[in-house]
Short mmCIF file of C-alpha atoms in Angstrom, two decimals:
data_model
loop_
_atom_site.label_atom_id
_atom_site.label_comp_id
_atom_site.label_asym_id
_atom_site.label_seq_id
_atom_site.Cartn_x
_atom_site.Cartn_y
_atom_site.Cartn_z
CA UNK H 121 17.53 -3.31 26.44
CA UNK H 122 21.26 -3.91 26.74
CA UNK H 123 21.84 -5.12 23.16
CA UNK H 124 20.60 -1.80 21.82
CA UNK H 125 17.59 -3.33 20.01
CA UNK H 126 14.44 -1.46 20.73
CA UNK H 127 10.86 -2.56 20.24
CA UNK H 128 9.19 -0.29 17.72
CA UNK H 129 5.48 -0.51 17.08
CA UNK H 130 3.81 1.27 14.21
CA UNK H 131 0.10 1.77 14.78
CA UNK H 132 -1.99 2.24 11.65
CA UNK H 133 -5.38 3.76 12.24
CA UNK H 134 -6.29 5.42 8.93
CA UNK H 135 -7.91 4.10 5.74
CA UNK H 136 -5.65 4.05 2.69
CA UNK H 137 -6.01 6.29 -0.39
CA UNK H 138 -8.25 9.06 1.10
CA UNK H 139 -5.28 10.46 3.00
CA UNK H 140 -1.58 9.82 2.68
CA UNK H 141 -0.99 8.51 6.25
CA UNK H 142 -1.08 4.82 5.29
CA UNK H 143 1.42 5.14 2.49
CA UNK H 144 3.77 7.39 4.49
CA UNK H 145 3.67 5.03 7.46
CA UNK H 146 4.51 2.06 5.23
CA UNK H 147 7.54 3.93 3.86
CA UNK H 148 8.77 4.72 7.36
CA UNK H 149 8.28 1.09 8.28
CA UNK H 150 10.39 -0.11 5.34
CA UNK H 151 13.11 2.39 6.18
CA UNK H 152 13.10 1.39 9.84
CA UNK H 153 13.80 -2.20 8.87
CA UNK H 154 17.27 -1.15 7.78
CA UNK H 155 18.18 -0.39 11.42
CA UNK H 156 17.85 -3.97 12.76
CA UNK H 157 15.32 -3.08 15.38
CA UNK H 158 12.36 -5.19 16.46
CA UNK H 159 9.45 -3.87 14.46
CA UNK H 160 5.79 -4.80 14.74
CA UNK H 161 2.69 -3.22 13.09
CA UNK H 162 -0.82 -2.71 14.34
CA UNK H 163 -3.87 -2.35 12.14
CA UNK H 164 -6.78 -0.97 14.10
CA UNK H 165 -9.71 1.35 13.54
CA UNK H 166 -9.87 2.21 9.80
CA UNK H 167 -6.27 1.01 9.52
CA UNK H 168 -7.58 -2.52 8.95
CA UNK H 169 -8.64 -1.36 5.43
CA UNK H 170 -4.95 -0.87 4.56
CA UNK H 171 -4.55 -4.65 4.24
CA UNK H 172 -7.89 -5.45 2.60
CA UNK H 173 -7.76 -8.06 -0.09
CA UNK H 174 -8.52 -7.48 -3.76
CA UNK H 175 -7.68 -3.72 -3.90
CA UNK H 176 -8.10 -2.71 -7.53
CA UNK H 177 -7.11 0.76 -8.53
CA UNK H 178 -7.38 0.59 -12.33
CA UNK H 179 -10.42 2.83 -12.52
CA UNK H 180 -9.43 5.36 -9.83
CA UNK H 181 -5.92 5.71 -11.30
CA UNK H 182 -4.32 5.68 -7.85
CA UNK H 183 -1.18 3.68 -7.11
CA UNK H 184 -2.15 0.39 -5.51
CA UNK H 185 0.47 0.06 -2.79
CA UNK H 186 -1.19 -2.91 -1.05
CA UNK H 187 1.24 -5.44 -2.66
CA UNK H 188 4.08 -3.81 -0.66
CA UNK H 189 2.58 -5.21 2.59
CA UNK H 190 3.32 -8.66 1.16
CA UNK H 191 7.03 -7.74 1.12
CA UNK H 192 7.09 -7.01 4.86
CA UNK H 193 8.08 -10.64 5.52
CA UNK H 194 11.24 -10.10 3.41
CA UNK H 195 12.02 -7.20 5.69
CA UNK H 196 11.77 -9.43 8.74
CA UNK H 197 8.60 -7.73 9.87
CA UNK H 198 6.34 -10.55 10.75
CA UNK H 199 4.26 -9.40 13.70
CA UNK H 200 1.18 -7.73 12.22
CA UNK H 201 -1.45 -7.28 14.92
CA UNK H 202 -5.01 -6.80 13.74
CA UNK H 203 -7.64 -5.62 16.23
CA UNK H 204 -10.61 -7.98 16.32
CA UNK H 205 -13.11 -5.32 17.37
CA UNK H 206 -12.10 -3.00 14.54
CA UNK H 207 -12.84 -5.78 12.02
CA UNK H 208 -16.20 -6.51 13.56
CA UNK H 209 -17.30 -2.90 13.64
CA UNK H 210 -16.63 -2.73 9.90
CA UNK H 211 -18.38 -5.96 9.01
CA UNK H 212 -15.07 -7.64 8.14
CA UNK H 213 -13.39 -10.92 8.95
CA UNK H 214 -9.84 -12.18 8.43
CA UNK H 215 -11.04 -13.49 5.04
CA UNK H 216 -11.33 -9.89 3.88
CA UNK H 217 -7.61 -9.36 4.50
CA UNK H 218 -4.58 -10.23 2.39
CA UNK H 219 -2.89 -13.51 3.44
CA UNK H 220 0.35 -11.92 4.69
CA UNK H 221 3.09 -14.41 5.49
CA UNK H 222 6.76 -14.69 6.22
CA UNK H 223 9.34 -17.46 5.83
CA UNK H 224 10.71 -18.64 9.16
CA UNK H 225 14.50 -18.79 8.91
CA UNK H 226 14.71 -20.89 12.06
CA UNK H 227 12.17 -23.49 10.78
CA UNK H 228 13.57 -24.43 7.31
CA UNK H 229 11.98 -21.34 5.72
CA UNK H 230 8.50 -22.64 6.41
CA UNK H 231 5.81 -20.09 5.35
CA UNK H 232 3.87 -18.82 8.34
CA UNK H 233 1.11 -16.25 8.77
CA UNK H 234 2.19 -12.79 9.88
CA UNK H 235 -1.26 -11.62 10.90
CA UNK H 236 -2.06 -12.02 14.59
CA UNK H 237 -5.66 -11.31 15.62
CA UNK H 238 -5.80 -9.57 19.00
CA UNK H 239 -8.50 -7.99 21.13
CA UNK H 240 -8.55 -4.32 22.11
CA UNK H 241 -7.45 -5.27 25.64
CA UNK H 242 -4.55 -7.41 24.40
CA UNK H 243 -3.48 -4.57 22.18
CA UNK H 244 -3.30 -2.18 25.08
CA UNK H 245 -0.95 -4.64 26.85
CA UNK H 246 1.22 -5.01 23.72
CA UNK H 247 1.50 -1.23 23.37
CA UNK H 248 2.56 -1.00 26.98
CA UNK H 249 5.54 -3.32 26.33
CA UNK H 250 7.03 -1.19 23.52
CA UNK H 251 10.02 1.17 23.67
CA UNK H 252 8.64 3.35 20.87
CA UNK H 253 5.10 3.56 19.56
CA UNK H 254 4.43 5.56 16.38
CA UNK H 255 0.82 6.14 15.45
CA UNK H 256 -0.63 7.37 12.18
CA UNK N 82 -35.23 20.03 -7.24
CA UNK N 83 -33.45 17.73 -4.85
CA UNK N 84 -30.04 18.12 -3.34
CA UNK N 85 -27.03 15.90 -4.08
CA UNK N 86 -24.98 15.24 -0.95
CA UNK N 87 -21.44 13.95 -1.28
CA UNK N 88 -19.57 12.43 1.67
CA UNK N 89 -15.82 11.66 1.49
CA UNK N 90 -14.80 10.67 5.02
CA UNK N 91 -14.98 7.26 6.72
CA UNK N 92 -18.05 7.06 9.03
CA UNK N 93 -15.80 5.16 11.53
CA UNK N 94 -13.51 8.10 11.90
CA UNK N 95 -15.70 11.16 11.43
CA UNK N 96 -19.29 12.07 11.98
CA UNK N 97 -19.93 13.62 8.58
CA UNK N 98 -21.90 10.73 7.14
CA UNK N 99 -24.13 10.72 10.23
CA UNK N 100 -24.59 14.48 9.93
CA UNK N 101 -25.50 14.08 6.27
CA UNK N 102 -27.97 11.27 6.98
CA UNK N 103 -29.75 13.32 9.65
CA UNK N 104 -29.81 16.56 7.67
CA UNK N 105 -30.71 15.34 4.18
CA UNK N 106 -34.32 15.43 2.95
CA UNK N 107 -36.36 12.55 1.64
CA UNK N 108 -35.82 12.12 -2.06
CA UNK N 109 -32.34 13.58 -2.07
CA UNK N 110 -29.30 11.72 -3.28
CA UNK N 111 -26.32 10.76 -1.09
CA UNK N 112 -23.13 9.78 -2.94
CA UNK N 113 -20.33 8.12 -0.99
CA UNK N 114 -16.87 8.80 -2.42
CA UNK N 115 -13.20 8.36 -1.36
CA UNK N 116 -12.86 6.95 2.23
CA UNK N 117 -16.67 7.22 2.77
CA UNK N 118 -17.28 4.25 0.45
CA UNK N 119 -16.68 1.86 3.35
CA UNK N 120 -19.92 3.21 4.89
CA UNK N 121 -21.77 1.19 2.23
CA UNK N 122 -20.41 -2.13 3.47
CA UNK N 123 -22.77 -4.79 4.94
CA UNK N 124 -22.60 -5.72 8.63
CA UNK N 125 -20.92 -2.55 9.96
CA UNK N 126 -21.91 -0.51 13.02
CA UNK N 127 -23.39 2.13 10.69
CA UNK N 128 -25.18 -0.34 8.41
CA UNK N 129 -28.60 0.12 10.09
CA UNK N 130 -28.53 3.84 9.39
CA UNK N 131 -27.64 3.32 5.79
CA UNK N 132 -30.30 0.67 5.33
CA UNK N 133 -32.83 3.12 6.78
CA UNK N 134 -31.64 5.86 4.42
CA UNK N 135 -32.04 3.62 1.37
CA UNK N 136 -35.79 3.43 2.06
CA UNK N 137 -36.47 7.11 1.21
CA UNK N 138 -33.24 8.46 -0.27
CA UNK N 139 -31.22 7.65 -3.30
CA UNK N 140 -27.91 6.28 -1.84
CA UNK N 141 -25.03 5.76 -4.25
CA UNK N 142 -21.37 4.79 -4.00
CA UNK N 143 -18.59 5.57 -6.44
CA UNK N 144 -17.55 2.19 -7.89
CA UNK N 145 -13.92 2.99 -8.63
CA UNK N 146 -13.30 4.19 -5.06
CA UNK N 147 -15.04 1.03 -3.77
CA UNK N 148 -12.86 -1.25 -5.93
CA UNK N 149 -9.72 0.66 -5.01
CA UNK N 150 -10.33 -0.35 -1.39
CA UNK N 151 -10.90 -3.98 -2.23
CA UNK N 152 -14.71 -4.18 -2.30
CA UNK N 153 -17.38 -4.84 -4.92
CA UNK N 154 -21.15 -4.85 -5.37
CA UNK N 155 -21.43 -8.09 -3.33
CA UNK N 156 -20.05 -6.43 -0.24
CA UNK N 157 -22.49 -3.48 -0.04
CA UNK N 158 -25.91 -2.99 1.46
CA UNK N 159 -28.83 -3.94 -0.81
CA UNK N 160 -30.35 -0.88 -2.43
CA UNK N 161 -27.18 1.22 -2.56
CA UNK N 162 -26.38 1.87 -6.21
CA UNK N 163 -22.95 1.84 -7.74
CA UNK N 164 -22.08 4.73 -10.08
CA UNK N 165 -19.03 5.39 -12.25
CA UNK N 166 -17.46 8.76 -13.01
CA UNK N 167 -19.97 9.40 -15.78
CA UNK N 168 -22.76 8.60 -13.38
CA UNK N 169 -21.27 11.04 -10.88
CA UNK N 170 -21.34 13.77 -13.52
CA UNK N 171 -24.99 12.87 -14.33
CA UNK N 172 -25.94 13.18 -10.68
CA UNK N 173 -24.40 16.60 -10.47
CA UNK N 174 -26.29 17.68 -13.59
CA UNK N 175 -29.56 16.18 -12.40
CA UNK N 176 -29.61 17.91 -9.05
CA UNK N 177 -30.26 21.56 -8.34
CA UNK N 178 -27.42 21.84 -5.88
CA UNK N 179 -24.53 19.89 -4.35
CA UNK N 180 -23.60 19.84 -0.68
CA UNK N 181 -20.18 18.37 0.19
CA UNK N 182 -19.90 16.92 3.68
CA UNK N 183 -16.27 17.06 4.69
CA UNK E 67 13.71 18.19 -16.95
CA UNK E 68 16.82 16.19 -17.96
CA UNK E 69 16.53 13.57 -20.67
CA UNK E 70 18.68 10.75 -22.00
CA UNK E 71 18.61 9.76 -25.64
CA UNK E 72 17.93 6.06 -26.34
CA UNK E 73 17.28 4.66 -29.82
CA UNK E 74 16.13 8.07 -31.03
CA UNK E 75 13.74 8.60 -28.13
CA UNK E 76 14.17 11.26 -25.53
CA UNK E 77 13.54 9.66 -22.13
CA UNK E 78 12.84 11.87 -19.09
CA UNK E 79 14.98 11.28 -16.05
CA UNK E 80 15.14 13.08 -12.68
CA UNK E 81 18.16 14.93 -11.27
CA UNK E 82 19.65 11.67 -10.08
CA UNK E 83 19.16 9.84 -13.38
CA UNK E 84 16.10 7.76 -12.44
CA UNK E 85 13.26 7.34 -14.91
CA UNK E 86 10.43 9.82 -14.42
CA UNK E 87 7.81 7.57 -16.03
CA UNK E 88 8.44 3.95 -14.98
CA UNK E 89 6.28 2.61 -17.76
CA UNK E 90 8.67 4.00 -20.42
CA UNK E 91 11.37 1.42 -19.59
CA UNK E 92 12.79 -0.88 -22.27
CA UNK E 93 16.08 -2.87 -22.15
CA UNK E 94 18.11 -0.36 -24.18
CA UNK E 95 17.50 2.27 -21.51
CA UNK E 96 19.42 0.09 -19.03
CA UNK E 97 22.24 -0.30 -21.53
CA UNK E 98 22.41 3.46 -22.12
CA UNK E 99 22.32 4.30 -18.36
CA UNK E 100 25.09 1.76 -17.81
CA UNK E 101 27.17 3.39 -20.56
CA UNK E 102 26.75 6.80 -18.84
CA UNK E 103 27.92 5.21 -15.52
CA UNK E 104 30.73 3.38 -17.32
CA UNK E 105 29.36 -0.06 -16.45
CA UNK E 106 29.56 -2.78 -19.12
CA UNK E 107 26.36 -4.81 -19.01
CA UNK E 108 26.71 -8.58 -19.07
CA UNK E 109 24.40 -11.54 -18.41
CA UNK E 110 25.09 -11.29 -14.65
CA UNK E 111 23.91 -7.62 -14.66
CA UNK E 112 20.77 -8.55 -16.56
CA UNK E 113 19.97 -11.32 -14.05
CA UNK E 114 19.81 -8.72 -11.36
CA UNK E 115 17.94 -6.13 -13.50
CA UNK E 116 15.36 -8.77 -14.41
CA UNK E 117 15.08 -9.86 -10.83
CA UNK E 118 14.46 -6.28 -9.68
CA UNK E 119 11.79 -5.72 -12.33
CA UNK E 120 10.01 -8.90 -11.29
CA UNK E 121 10.24 -7.87 -7.61
CA UNK E 122 8.78 -4.48 -8.41
CA UNK E 123 6.03 -5.99 -10.54
CA UNK E 124 4.98 -8.15 -7.59
CA UNK E 125 5.40 -5.80 -4.63
CA UNK E 126 5.40 -2.33 -6.19
CA UNK E 127 8.51 -1.35 -4.23
CA UNK E 128 12.21 -1.33 -4.96
CA UNK E 129 13.72 -3.69 -2.31
CA UNK E 130 16.28 -2.52 0.25
CA UNK E 131 19.81 -3.86 -0.42
CA UNK E 132 19.55 -6.31 2.49
CA UNK E 133 16.29 -7.70 1.08
CA UNK E 134 17.69 -7.80 -2.41
CA UNK E 135 20.75 -9.72 -1.32
CA UNK E 136 18.69 -12.29 0.62
CA UNK E 137 16.28 -12.76 -2.23
CA UNK E 138 18.98 -13.11 -4.84
CA UNK E 139 20.70 -15.70 -2.71
CA UNK E 140 17.47 -17.69 -2.58
CA UNK E 141 16.72 -17.36 -6.32
CA UNK E 142 20.19 -17.34 -7.91
CA UNK E 143 22.35 -18.97 -5.29
CA UNK E 144 24.59 -17.91 -2.41
CA UNK E 145 27.53 -17.05 -4.67
CA UNK E 146 25.45 -14.26 -6.21
CA UNK E 147 23.42 -13.36 -3.13
CA UNK E 148 26.11 -11.45 -1.32
CA UNK E 149 26.90 -7.81 -1.25
CA UNK E 150 30.50 -8.20 -2.51
CA UNK E 151 29.26 -9.81 -5.74
CA UNK E 152 26.46 -7.30 -6.15
CA UNK E 153 28.81 -4.32 -5.52
CA UNK E 154 31.21 -5.67 -8.13
CA UNK E 155 28.42 -5.66 -10.70
CA UNK E 156 27.02 -2.30 -9.60
CA UNK E 157 29.82 -0.24 -8.04
CA UNK E 158 27.50 2.63 -7.05
CA UNK E 159 25.36 0.23 -5.02
CA UNK E 160 23.14 -2.65 -6.05
CA UNK E 161 20.18 -0.78 -4.58
CA UNK E 162 20.66 2.65 -6.15
CA UNK E 163 22.38 1.83 -9.41
CA UNK E 164 20.69 -1.41 -10.37
CA UNK E 165 17.29 0.03 -9.56
CA UNK E 166 18.09 2.98 -11.77
CA UNK E 167 19.10 0.75 -14.70
CA UNK E 168 15.99 -1.32 -14.13
CA UNK E 169 13.71 1.69 -14.34
CA UNK E 170 12.66 1.45 -10.73
CA UNK E 171 12.40 4.27 -8.24
CA UNK E 172 15.23 4.70 -5.78
CA UNK E 173 14.82 2.13 -2.98
CA UNK E 174 12.85 3.50 -0.05
CA UNK E 175 15.32 4.46 2.67
CA UNK E 176 18.27 5.09 0.35
CA UNK E 177 19.76 8.58 0.65
#
């Protein structure tokens, strides 16, 4: 694009906690927001577990980093695509996910949902439109 | 004495839970830990296999790892037991051997 | 491991002066860190420190400067939510320095 803004898509496919991919990807996403690019996120396959509601780590002693996804709106990252088939395969619905929102600057700071439910086929099209796709 | 099988990888990403289910004997114990705890959830594409396993094997899930990922007893298949760390240790002590499916 | 001495306690800090154990924080630590950096803490400084601690409590991350500025503007008003004001309070950077005083980790993405 002529204005130098590229479309970055971060595709999250791994469950949190068992491996470090989810946390590392989140950190890269937060850093990328400093560069004023167009950033969207995808949660598919086991990546949908990253934004599961009610994560409680008191007994496991791990750091619960799920609250940080709620800050994505502050970072102007408000396109979070969740793959419908991935939820269904795991017995989940949108109700199992955190209610992630952002405040729309152009609409008197109205709070709007960031999560967009998409099908596998729609996701393929979305990926095709990106300048950079980073999977983890 | 029976074998204790532990599985620590998500069944949606790896085949280790499936391998464990097909190669574990009746009466053995299967304990889901770390990312494998999501295999215990109701309504998944692997739920039928887990439900079948519960009929003749002792299937357990580590509660703290389940809670960490946002799920509780209400979300898991009937017949799968929740154990805590002390219960994990008891299971290791009660079984003659432990097989870790990675 | 480096330490700083606050009210008779030895507090562990990393090579850049950030707290090693975030749970150890108490207000006098901020005052002592400010003294080391030659910053005199006033109410305006504490507003930002308290804001950062609340932000971390809620989101478990130290906000980027841009996010901090925007959020401060919303909470404390436009005259405080701008980088000039924040840099006057924390000359080494509202992200890095204020987060350090507040006992937070260095903001993700700061080098």
